[in-house]
PDB file of C-alpha atoms in Angstrom:
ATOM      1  CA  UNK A   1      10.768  12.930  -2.236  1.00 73.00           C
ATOM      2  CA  UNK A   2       9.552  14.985   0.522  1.00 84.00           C
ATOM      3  CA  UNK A   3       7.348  13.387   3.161  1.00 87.00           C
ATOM      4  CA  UNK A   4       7.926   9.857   1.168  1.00 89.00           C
ATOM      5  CA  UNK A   5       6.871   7.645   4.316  1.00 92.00           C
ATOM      6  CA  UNK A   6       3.144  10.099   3.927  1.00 94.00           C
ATOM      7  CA  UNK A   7       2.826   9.371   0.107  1.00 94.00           C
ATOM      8  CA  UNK A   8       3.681   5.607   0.593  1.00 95.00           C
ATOM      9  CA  UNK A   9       0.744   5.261   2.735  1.00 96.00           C
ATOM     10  CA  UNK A  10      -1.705   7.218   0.830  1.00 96.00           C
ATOM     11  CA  UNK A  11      -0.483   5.039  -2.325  1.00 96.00           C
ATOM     12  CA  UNK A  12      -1.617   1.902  -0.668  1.00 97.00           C
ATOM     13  CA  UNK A  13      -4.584   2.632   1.033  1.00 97.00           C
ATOM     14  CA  UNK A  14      -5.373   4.264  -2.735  1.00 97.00           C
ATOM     15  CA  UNK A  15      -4.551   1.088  -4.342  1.00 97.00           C
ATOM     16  CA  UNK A  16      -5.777  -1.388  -2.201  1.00 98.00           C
ATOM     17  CA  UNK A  17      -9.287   0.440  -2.084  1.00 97.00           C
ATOM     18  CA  UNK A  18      -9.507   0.645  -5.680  1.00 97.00           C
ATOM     19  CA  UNK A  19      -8.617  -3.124  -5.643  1.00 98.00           C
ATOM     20  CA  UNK A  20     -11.267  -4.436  -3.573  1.00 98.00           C
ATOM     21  CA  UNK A  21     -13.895  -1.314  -5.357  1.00 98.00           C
ATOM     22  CA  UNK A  22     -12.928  -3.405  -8.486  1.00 98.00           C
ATOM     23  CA  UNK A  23     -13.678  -6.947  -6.474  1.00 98.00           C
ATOM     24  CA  UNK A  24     -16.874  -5.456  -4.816  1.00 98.00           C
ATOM     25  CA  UNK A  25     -18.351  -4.656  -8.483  1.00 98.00           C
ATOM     26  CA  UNK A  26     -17.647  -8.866  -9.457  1.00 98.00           C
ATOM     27  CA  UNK A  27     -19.643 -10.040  -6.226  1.00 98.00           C
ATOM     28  CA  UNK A  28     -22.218  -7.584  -6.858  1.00 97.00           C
ATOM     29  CA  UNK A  29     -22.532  -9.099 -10.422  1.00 97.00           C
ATOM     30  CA  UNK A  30     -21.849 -12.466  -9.574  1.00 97.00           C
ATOM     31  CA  UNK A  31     -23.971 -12.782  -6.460  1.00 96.00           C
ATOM     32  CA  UNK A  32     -26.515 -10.576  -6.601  1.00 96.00           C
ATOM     33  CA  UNK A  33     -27.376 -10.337 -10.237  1.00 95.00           C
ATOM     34  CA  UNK A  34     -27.334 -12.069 -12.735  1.00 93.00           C
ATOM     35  CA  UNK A  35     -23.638 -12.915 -13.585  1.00 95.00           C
ATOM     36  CA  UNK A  36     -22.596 -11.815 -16.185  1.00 96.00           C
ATOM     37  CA  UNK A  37     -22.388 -12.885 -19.988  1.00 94.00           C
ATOM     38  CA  UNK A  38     -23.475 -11.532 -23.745  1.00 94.00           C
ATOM     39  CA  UNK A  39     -26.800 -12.221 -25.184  1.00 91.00           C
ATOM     40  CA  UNK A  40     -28.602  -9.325 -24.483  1.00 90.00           C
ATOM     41  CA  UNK A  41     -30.119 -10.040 -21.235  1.00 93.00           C
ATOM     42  CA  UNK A  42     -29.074  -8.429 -17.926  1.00 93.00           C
ATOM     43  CA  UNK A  43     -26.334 -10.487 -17.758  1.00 96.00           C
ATOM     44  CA  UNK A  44     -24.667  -8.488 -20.808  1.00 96.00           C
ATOM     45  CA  UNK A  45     -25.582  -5.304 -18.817  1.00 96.00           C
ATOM     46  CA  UNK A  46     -23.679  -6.323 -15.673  1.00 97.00           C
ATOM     47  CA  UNK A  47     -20.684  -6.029 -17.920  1.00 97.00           C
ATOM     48  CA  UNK A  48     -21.238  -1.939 -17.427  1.00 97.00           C
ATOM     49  CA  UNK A  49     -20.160  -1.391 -14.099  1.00 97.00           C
ATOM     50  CA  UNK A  50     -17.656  -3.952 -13.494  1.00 98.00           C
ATOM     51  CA  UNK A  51     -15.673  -2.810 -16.543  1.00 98.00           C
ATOM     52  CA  UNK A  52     -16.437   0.831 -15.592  1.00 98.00           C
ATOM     53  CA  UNK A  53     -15.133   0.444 -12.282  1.00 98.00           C
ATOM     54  CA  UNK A  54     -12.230  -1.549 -13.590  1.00 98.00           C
ATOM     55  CA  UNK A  55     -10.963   0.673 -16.210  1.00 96.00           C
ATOM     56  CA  UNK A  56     -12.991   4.199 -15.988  1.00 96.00           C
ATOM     57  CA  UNK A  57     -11.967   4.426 -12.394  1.00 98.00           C
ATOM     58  CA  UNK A  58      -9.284   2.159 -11.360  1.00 98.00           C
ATOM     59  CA  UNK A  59      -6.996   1.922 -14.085  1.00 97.00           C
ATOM     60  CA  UNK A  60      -7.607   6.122 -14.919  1.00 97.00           C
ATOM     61  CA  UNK A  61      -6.607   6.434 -11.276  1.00 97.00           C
ATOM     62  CA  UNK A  62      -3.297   4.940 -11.190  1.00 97.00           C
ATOM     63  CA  UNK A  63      -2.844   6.301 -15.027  1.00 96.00           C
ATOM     64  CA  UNK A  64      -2.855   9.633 -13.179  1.00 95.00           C
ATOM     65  CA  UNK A  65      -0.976   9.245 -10.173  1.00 95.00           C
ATOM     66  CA  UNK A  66       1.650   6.796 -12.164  1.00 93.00           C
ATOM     67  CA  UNK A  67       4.306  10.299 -12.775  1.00 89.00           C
ATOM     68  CA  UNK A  68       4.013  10.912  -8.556  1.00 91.00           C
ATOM     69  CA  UNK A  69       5.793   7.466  -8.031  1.00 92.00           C
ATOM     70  CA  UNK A  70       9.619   8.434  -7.281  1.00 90.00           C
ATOM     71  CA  UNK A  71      10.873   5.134  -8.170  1.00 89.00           C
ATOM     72  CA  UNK A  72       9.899   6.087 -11.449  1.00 88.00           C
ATOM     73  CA  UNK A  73      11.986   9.466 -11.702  1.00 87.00           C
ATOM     74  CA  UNK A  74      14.638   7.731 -12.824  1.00 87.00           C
ATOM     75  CA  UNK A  75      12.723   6.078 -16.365  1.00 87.00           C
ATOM     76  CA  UNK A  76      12.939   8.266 -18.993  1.00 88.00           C
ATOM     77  CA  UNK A  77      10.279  11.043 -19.564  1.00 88.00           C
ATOM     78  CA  UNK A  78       9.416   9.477 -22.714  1.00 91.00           C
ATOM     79  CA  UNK A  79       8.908   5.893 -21.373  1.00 93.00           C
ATOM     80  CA  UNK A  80       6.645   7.134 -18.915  1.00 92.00           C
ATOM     81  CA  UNK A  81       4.582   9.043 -21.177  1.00 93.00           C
ATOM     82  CA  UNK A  82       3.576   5.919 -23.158  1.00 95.00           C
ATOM     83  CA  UNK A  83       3.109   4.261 -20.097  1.00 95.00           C
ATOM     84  CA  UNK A  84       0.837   7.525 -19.328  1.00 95.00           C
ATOM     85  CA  UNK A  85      -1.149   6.768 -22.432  1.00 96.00           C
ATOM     86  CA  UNK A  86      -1.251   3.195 -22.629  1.00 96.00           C
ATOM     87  CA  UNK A  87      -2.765   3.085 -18.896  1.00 97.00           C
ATOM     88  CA  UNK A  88      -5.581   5.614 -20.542  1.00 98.00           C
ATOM     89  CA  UNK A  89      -6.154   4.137 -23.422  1.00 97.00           C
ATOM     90  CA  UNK A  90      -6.893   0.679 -21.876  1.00 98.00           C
ATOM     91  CA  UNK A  91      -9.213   2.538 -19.636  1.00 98.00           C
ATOM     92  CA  UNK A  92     -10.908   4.431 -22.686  1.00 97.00           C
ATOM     93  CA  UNK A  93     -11.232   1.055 -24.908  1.00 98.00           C
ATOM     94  CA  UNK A  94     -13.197  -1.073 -21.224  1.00 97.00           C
ATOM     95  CA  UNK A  95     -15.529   2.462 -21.068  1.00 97.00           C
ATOM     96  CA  UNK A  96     -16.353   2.001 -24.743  1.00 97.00           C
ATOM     97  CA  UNK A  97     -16.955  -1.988 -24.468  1.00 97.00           C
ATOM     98  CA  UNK A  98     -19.222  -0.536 -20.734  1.00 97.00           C
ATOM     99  CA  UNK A  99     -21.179   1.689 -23.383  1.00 97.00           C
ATOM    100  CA  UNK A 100     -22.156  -0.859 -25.818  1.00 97.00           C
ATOM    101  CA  UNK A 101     -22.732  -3.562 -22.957  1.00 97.00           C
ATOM    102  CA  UNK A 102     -25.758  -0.930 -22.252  1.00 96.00           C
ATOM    103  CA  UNK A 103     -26.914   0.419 -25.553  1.00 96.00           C
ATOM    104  CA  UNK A 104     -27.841  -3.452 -26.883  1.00 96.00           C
ATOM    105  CA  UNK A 105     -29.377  -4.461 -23.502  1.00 96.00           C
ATOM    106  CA  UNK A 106     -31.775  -1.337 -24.113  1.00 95.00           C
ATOM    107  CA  UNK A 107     -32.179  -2.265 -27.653  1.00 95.00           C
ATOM    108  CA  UNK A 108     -32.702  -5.626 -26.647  1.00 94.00           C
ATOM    109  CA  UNK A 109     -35.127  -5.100 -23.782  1.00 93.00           C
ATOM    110  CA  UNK A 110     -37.047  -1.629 -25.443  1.00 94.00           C
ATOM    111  CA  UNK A 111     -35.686   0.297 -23.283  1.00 93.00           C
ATOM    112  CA  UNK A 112     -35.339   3.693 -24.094  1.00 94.00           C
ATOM    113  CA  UNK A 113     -31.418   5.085 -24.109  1.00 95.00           C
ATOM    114  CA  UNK A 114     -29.978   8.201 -22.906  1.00 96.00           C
ATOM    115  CA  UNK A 115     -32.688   9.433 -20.760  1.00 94.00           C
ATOM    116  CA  UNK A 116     -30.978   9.791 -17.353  1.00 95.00           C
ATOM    117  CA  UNK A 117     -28.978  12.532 -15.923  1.00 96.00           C
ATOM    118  CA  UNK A 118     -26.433   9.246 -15.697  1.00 97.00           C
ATOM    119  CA  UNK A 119     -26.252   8.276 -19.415  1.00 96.00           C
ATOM    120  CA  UNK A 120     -26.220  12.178 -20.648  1.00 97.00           C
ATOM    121  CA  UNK A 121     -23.157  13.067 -18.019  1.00 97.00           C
ATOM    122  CA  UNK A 122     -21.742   9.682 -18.451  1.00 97.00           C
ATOM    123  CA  UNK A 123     -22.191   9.891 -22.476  1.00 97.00           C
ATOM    124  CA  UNK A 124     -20.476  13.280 -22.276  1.00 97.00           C
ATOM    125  CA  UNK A 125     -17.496  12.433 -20.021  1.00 97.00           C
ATOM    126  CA  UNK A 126     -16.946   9.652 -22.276  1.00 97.00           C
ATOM    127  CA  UNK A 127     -16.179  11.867 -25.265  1.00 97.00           C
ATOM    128  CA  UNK A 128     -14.327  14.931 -23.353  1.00 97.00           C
ATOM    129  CA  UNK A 129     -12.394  11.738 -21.755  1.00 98.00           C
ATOM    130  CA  UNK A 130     -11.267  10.591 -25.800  1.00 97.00           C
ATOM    131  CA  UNK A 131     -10.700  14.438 -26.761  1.00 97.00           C
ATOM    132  CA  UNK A 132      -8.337  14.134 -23.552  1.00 97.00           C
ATOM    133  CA  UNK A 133      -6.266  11.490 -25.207  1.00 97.00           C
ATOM    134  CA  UNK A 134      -6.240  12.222 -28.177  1.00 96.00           C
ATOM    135  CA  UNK A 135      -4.733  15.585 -27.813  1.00 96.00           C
ATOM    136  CA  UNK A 136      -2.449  14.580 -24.890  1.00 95.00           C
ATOM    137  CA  UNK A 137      -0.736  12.194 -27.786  1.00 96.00           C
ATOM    138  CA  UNK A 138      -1.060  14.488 -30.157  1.00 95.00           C
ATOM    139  CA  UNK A 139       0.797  17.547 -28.190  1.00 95.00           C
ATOM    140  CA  UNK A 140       2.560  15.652 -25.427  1.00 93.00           C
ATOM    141  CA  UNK A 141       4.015  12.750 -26.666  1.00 93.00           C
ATOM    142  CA  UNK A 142       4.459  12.785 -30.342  1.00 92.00           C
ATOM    143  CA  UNK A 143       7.536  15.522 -31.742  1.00 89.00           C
ATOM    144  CA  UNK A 144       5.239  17.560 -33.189  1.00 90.00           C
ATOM    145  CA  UNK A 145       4.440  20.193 -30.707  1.00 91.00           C
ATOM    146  CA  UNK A 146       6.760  22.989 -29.715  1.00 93.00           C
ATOM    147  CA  UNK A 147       8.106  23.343 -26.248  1.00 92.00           C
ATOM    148  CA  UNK A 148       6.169  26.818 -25.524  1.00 94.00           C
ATOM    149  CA  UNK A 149       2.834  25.107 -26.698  1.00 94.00           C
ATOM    150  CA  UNK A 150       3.370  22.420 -24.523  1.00 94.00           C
ATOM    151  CA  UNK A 151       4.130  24.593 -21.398  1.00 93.00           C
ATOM    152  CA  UNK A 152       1.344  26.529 -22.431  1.00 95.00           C
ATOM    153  CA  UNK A 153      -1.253  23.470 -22.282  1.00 95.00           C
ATOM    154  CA  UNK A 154       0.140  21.464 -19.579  1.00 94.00           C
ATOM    155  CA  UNK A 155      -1.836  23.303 -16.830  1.00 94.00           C
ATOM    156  CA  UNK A 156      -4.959  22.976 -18.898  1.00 96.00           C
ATOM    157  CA  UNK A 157      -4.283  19.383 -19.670  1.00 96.00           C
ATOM    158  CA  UNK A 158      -2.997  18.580 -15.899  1.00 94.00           C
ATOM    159  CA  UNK A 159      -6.462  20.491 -14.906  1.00 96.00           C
ATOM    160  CA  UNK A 160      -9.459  18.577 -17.143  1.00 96.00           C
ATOM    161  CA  UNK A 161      -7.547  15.137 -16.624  1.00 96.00           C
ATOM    162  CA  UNK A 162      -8.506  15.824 -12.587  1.00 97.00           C
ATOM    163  CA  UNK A 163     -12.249  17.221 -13.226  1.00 97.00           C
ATOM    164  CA  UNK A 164     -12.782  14.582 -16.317  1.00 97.00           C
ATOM    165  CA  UNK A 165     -11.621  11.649 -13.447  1.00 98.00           C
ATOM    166  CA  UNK A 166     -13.704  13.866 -10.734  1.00 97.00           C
ATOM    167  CA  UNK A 167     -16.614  13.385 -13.238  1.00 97.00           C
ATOM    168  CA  UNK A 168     -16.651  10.060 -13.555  1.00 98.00           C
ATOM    169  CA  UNK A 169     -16.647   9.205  -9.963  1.00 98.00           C
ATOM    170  CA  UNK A 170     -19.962  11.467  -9.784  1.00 97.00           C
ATOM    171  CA  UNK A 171     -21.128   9.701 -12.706  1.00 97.00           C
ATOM    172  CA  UNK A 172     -20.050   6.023 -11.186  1.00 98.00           C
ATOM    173  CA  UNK A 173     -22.423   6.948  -8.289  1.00 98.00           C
ATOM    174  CA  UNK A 174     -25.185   8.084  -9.710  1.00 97.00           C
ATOM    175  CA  UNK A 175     -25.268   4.908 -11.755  1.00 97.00           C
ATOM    176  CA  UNK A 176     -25.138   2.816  -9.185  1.00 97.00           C
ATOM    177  CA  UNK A 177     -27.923   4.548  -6.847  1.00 96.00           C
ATOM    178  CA  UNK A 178     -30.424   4.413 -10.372  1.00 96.00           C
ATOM    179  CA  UNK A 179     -29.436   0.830 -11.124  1.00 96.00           C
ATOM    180  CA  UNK A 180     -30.674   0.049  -7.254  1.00 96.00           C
ATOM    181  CA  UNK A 181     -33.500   2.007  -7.322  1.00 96.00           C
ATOM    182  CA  UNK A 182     -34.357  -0.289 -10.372  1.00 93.00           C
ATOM    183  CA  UNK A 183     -33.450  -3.360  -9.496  1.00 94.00           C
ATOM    184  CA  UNK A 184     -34.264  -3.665  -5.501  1.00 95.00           C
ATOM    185  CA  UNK A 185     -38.376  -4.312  -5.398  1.00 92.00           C
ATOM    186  CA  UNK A 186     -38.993  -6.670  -2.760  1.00 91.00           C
ATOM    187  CA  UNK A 187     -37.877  -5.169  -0.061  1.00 94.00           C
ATOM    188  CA  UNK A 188     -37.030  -1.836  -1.893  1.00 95.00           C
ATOM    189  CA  UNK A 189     -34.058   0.218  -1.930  1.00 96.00           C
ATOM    190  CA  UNK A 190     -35.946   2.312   0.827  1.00 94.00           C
ATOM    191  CA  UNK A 191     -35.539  -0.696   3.653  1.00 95.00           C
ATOM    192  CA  UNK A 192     -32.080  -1.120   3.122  1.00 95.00           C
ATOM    193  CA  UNK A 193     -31.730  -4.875   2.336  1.00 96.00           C
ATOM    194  CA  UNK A 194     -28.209  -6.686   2.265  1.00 96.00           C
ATOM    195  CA  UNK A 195     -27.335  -5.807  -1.561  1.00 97.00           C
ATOM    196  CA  UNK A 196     -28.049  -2.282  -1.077  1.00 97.00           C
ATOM    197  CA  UNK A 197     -25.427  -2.259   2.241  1.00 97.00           C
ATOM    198  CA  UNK A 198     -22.910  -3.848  -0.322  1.00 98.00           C
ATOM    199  CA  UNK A 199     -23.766  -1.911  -3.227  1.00 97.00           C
ATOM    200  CA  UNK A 200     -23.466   1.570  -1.260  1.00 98.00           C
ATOM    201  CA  UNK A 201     -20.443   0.374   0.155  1.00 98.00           C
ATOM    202  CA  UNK A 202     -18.826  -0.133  -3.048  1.00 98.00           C
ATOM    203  CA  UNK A 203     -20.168   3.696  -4.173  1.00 98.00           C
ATOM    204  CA  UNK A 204     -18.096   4.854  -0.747  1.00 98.00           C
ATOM    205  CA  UNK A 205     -15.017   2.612  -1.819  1.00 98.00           C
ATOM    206  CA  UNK A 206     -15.280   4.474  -4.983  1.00 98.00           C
ATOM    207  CA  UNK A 207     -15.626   7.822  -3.289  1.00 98.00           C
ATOM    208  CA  UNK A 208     -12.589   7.455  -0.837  1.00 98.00           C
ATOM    209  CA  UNK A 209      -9.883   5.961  -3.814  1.00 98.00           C
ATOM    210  CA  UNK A 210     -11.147   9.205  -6.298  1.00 97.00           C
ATOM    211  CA  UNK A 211     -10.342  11.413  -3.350  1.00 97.00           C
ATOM    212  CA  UNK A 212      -6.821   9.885  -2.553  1.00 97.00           C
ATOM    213  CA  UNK A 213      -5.596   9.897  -6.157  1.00 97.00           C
ATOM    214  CA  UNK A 214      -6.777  13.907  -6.329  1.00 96.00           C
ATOM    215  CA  UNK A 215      -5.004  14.203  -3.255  1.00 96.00           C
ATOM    216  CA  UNK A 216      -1.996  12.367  -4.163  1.00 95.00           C
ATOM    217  CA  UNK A 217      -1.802  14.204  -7.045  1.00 95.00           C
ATOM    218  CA  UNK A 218      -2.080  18.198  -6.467  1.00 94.00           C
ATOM    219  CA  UNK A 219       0.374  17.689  -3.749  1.00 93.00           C
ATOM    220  CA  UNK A 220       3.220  19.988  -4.828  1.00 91.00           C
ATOM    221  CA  UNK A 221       5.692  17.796  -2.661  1.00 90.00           C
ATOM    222  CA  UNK A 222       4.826  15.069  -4.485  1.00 91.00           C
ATOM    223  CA  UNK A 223       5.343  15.991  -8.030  1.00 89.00           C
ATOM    224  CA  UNK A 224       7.542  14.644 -10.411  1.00 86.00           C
ATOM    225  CA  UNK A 225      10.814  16.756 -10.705  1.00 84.00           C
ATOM    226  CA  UNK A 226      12.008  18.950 -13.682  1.00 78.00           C
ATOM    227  CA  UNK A 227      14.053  17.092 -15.517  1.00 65.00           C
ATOM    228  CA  UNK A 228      17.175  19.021 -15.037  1.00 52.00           C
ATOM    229  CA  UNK A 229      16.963  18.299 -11.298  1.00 57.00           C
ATOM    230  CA  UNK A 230      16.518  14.139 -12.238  1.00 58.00           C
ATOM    231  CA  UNK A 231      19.969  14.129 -13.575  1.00 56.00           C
ATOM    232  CA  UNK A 232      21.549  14.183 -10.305  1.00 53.00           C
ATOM    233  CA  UNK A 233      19.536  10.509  -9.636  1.00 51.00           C
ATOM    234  CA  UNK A 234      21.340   8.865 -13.141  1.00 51.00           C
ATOM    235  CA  UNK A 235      24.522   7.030 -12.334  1.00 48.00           C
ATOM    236  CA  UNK A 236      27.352   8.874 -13.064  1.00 44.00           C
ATOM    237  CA  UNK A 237      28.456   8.380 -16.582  1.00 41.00           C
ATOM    238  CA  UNK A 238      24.941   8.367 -18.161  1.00 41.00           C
ATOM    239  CA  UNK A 239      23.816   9.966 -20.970  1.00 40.00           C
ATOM    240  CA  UNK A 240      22.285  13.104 -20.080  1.00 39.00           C
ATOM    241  CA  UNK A 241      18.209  12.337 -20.875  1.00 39.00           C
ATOM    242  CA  UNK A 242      16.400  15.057 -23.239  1.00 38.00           C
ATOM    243  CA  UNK A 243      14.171  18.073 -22.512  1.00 38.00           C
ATOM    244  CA  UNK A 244      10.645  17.870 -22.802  1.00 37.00           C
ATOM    245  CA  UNK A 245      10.520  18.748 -26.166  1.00 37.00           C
ATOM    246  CA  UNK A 246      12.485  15.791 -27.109  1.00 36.00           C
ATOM    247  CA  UNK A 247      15.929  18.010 -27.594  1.00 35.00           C
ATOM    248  CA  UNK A 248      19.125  17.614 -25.611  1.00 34.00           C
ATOM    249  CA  UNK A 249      19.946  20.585 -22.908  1.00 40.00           C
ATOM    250  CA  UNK A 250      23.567  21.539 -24.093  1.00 35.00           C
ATOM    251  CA  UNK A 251      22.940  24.846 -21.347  1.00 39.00           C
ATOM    252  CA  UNK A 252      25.783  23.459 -19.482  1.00 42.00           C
ATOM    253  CA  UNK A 253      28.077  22.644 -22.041  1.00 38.00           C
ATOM    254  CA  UNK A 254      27.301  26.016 -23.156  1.00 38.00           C
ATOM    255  CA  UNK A 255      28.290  27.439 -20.248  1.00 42.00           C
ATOM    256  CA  UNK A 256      31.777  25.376 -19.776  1.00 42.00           C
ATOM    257  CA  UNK A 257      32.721  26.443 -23.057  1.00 43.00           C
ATOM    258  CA  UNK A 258      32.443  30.139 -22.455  1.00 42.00           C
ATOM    259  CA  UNK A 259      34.243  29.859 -19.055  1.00 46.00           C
ATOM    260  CA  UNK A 260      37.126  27.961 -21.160  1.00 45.00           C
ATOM    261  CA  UNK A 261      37.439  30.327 -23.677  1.00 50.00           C
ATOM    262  CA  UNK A 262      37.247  33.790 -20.755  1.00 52.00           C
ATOM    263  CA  UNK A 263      39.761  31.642 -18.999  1.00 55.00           C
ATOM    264  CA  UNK A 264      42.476  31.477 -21.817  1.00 54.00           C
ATOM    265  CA  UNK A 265      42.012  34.866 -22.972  1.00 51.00           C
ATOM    266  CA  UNK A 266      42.681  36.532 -19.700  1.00 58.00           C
ATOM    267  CA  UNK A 267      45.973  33.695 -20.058  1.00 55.00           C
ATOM    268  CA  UNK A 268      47.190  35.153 -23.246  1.00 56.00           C
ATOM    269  CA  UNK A 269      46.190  38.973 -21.904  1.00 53.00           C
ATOM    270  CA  UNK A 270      48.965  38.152 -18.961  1.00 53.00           C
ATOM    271  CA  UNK A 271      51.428  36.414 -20.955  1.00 54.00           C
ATOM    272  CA  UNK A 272      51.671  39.869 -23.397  1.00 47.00           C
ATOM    273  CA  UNK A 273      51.190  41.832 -20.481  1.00 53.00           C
ATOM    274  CA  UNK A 274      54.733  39.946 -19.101  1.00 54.00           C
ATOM    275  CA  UNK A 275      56.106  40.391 -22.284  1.00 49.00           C
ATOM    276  CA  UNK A 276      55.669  44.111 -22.605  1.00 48.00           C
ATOM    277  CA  UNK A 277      57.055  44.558 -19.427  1.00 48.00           C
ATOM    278  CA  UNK A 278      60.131  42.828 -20.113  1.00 49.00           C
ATOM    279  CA  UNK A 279      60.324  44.771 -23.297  1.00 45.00           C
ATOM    280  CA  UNK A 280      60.645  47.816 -21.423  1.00 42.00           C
ATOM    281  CA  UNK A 281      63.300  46.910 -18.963  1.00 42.00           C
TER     282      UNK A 281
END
């Protein structure tokens, strides 16, 4: 990989923000409200943007950036698609179990839903986020889809998966500046007491590990090779791996054979070229 030492560092400073983002959103929970729990209460609500941060932002971060990790170029294409996936949908199912957590504390508590610019973005990126997945499987990593589809879609797919992730950042940060505004009465939000210095801190945390995983990943240098250029990093003797669409790349042996067969027809071309000669003399 080109400028490896670079895209080691931004990997860990991406990871270990996200990390502490993720611990941030507990203490905020745990110390400052509530806690957390399920009975309806605003201890079932806290659930919403600890398991947002978790999955929504965390886990979707390194379930983009997972293809930029070279140690990984080796692992078949296929392996790493499911791991793709999986990563997703585990970050999908904790955005779903967010989404309830807040639609019965409202029902509980009479509060209306879906009022905020928060909850309509938020609702929305939700369901372009499971149209994502769904489709990814559906063309990407199940046999089903031909090769020119899929190079057709990639850029489109590569393309929403960045402004659907970009999205929820947005949407993680206007949620967290309503839910202060709310919450912080005495003092208010306005003067700036010690949960809101945490609580924006955590939004900036947030900020900072969305913009290193976009970073990280529209960096050409950084991309995962074609596969054709991976099979230089198998050990020799391996089994040549499949092309994208699943099919083995018999170009070379192609190739080989044609040479072979040029190669003993100009061999039999001499050999009665010799003969006529000799037939002459």
């Amino acid at each position: 990989m080109e400028g490896y030492k670079s895209f080691l560092f931004f990997l860990v400073c991406s990871l270990l923000l996200g990390f502490v983002a993720v611990i941030f959103s507990l203490v905020w929970v745990l110390h400052y409200r509530e806690g957390l729990g399920w009975d309806g209460g605003a201890a079932e609500f806290n659930w919403h943007p600890v398991l947002i941060t978790t999955g929504f932002i965390f886990i979707q971060g390194i379930a983009i950036i997972v293809y930029r990790l070279p140690w990984t170029w080796k692992c078949s294409k296929l392996l790493m698609k499911c791991i793709h996936a999986g990563l997703h949908l585990t970050a999908l199912v904790l955005a779903i179990v967010a989404l309830v957590a807040v639609f019965d504390f409202h029902n509980a508590k009479n509060i209306p839903n879906m009022y905020s610019l928060h909850s309509w973005v938020g609702l929305t990126v939700v369901i372009l986020f499971s149209l994502q997945l769904v489709l990814g499987i559906l063309v990407f990593l199940l046999p089903f889809a031909s090769a020119n589809l899929r190079a057709a879609l990639m850029p489109i797919h590569a393309y929403s998966g960045l402004l659907i992730f970009g999205t929820v950042i947005a949407t993680a940060l206007m949620g967290i500046t309503e839910k202060l505004i709310f919450a912080l009465k005495d003092p208010a939000y306005s003067k700036l007491p010690p949960e809101a210095i945490f609580v924006n801190t955590l939004g900036v945390l947030i900020f900072v590990f969305g913009a290193l995983v976009i970073w990280m990943t529209t960096q050409p240098a950084w991309k995962r090779p074609p596969e054709q250029n991976l099979k230089t990093l198998r050990p020799e003797g391996g089994t040549p791996e499949g092309t994208e669409d699943g099919s083995t790349d018999y170009s070379n042996t192609e190739k080989s054979d044609v040479e072979l067969n040029s190669e003993a027809a100009r061999k039999r071309n001499l050999k009665l070229d010799d003969a006529g000669q000799r037939a002459t003399m």
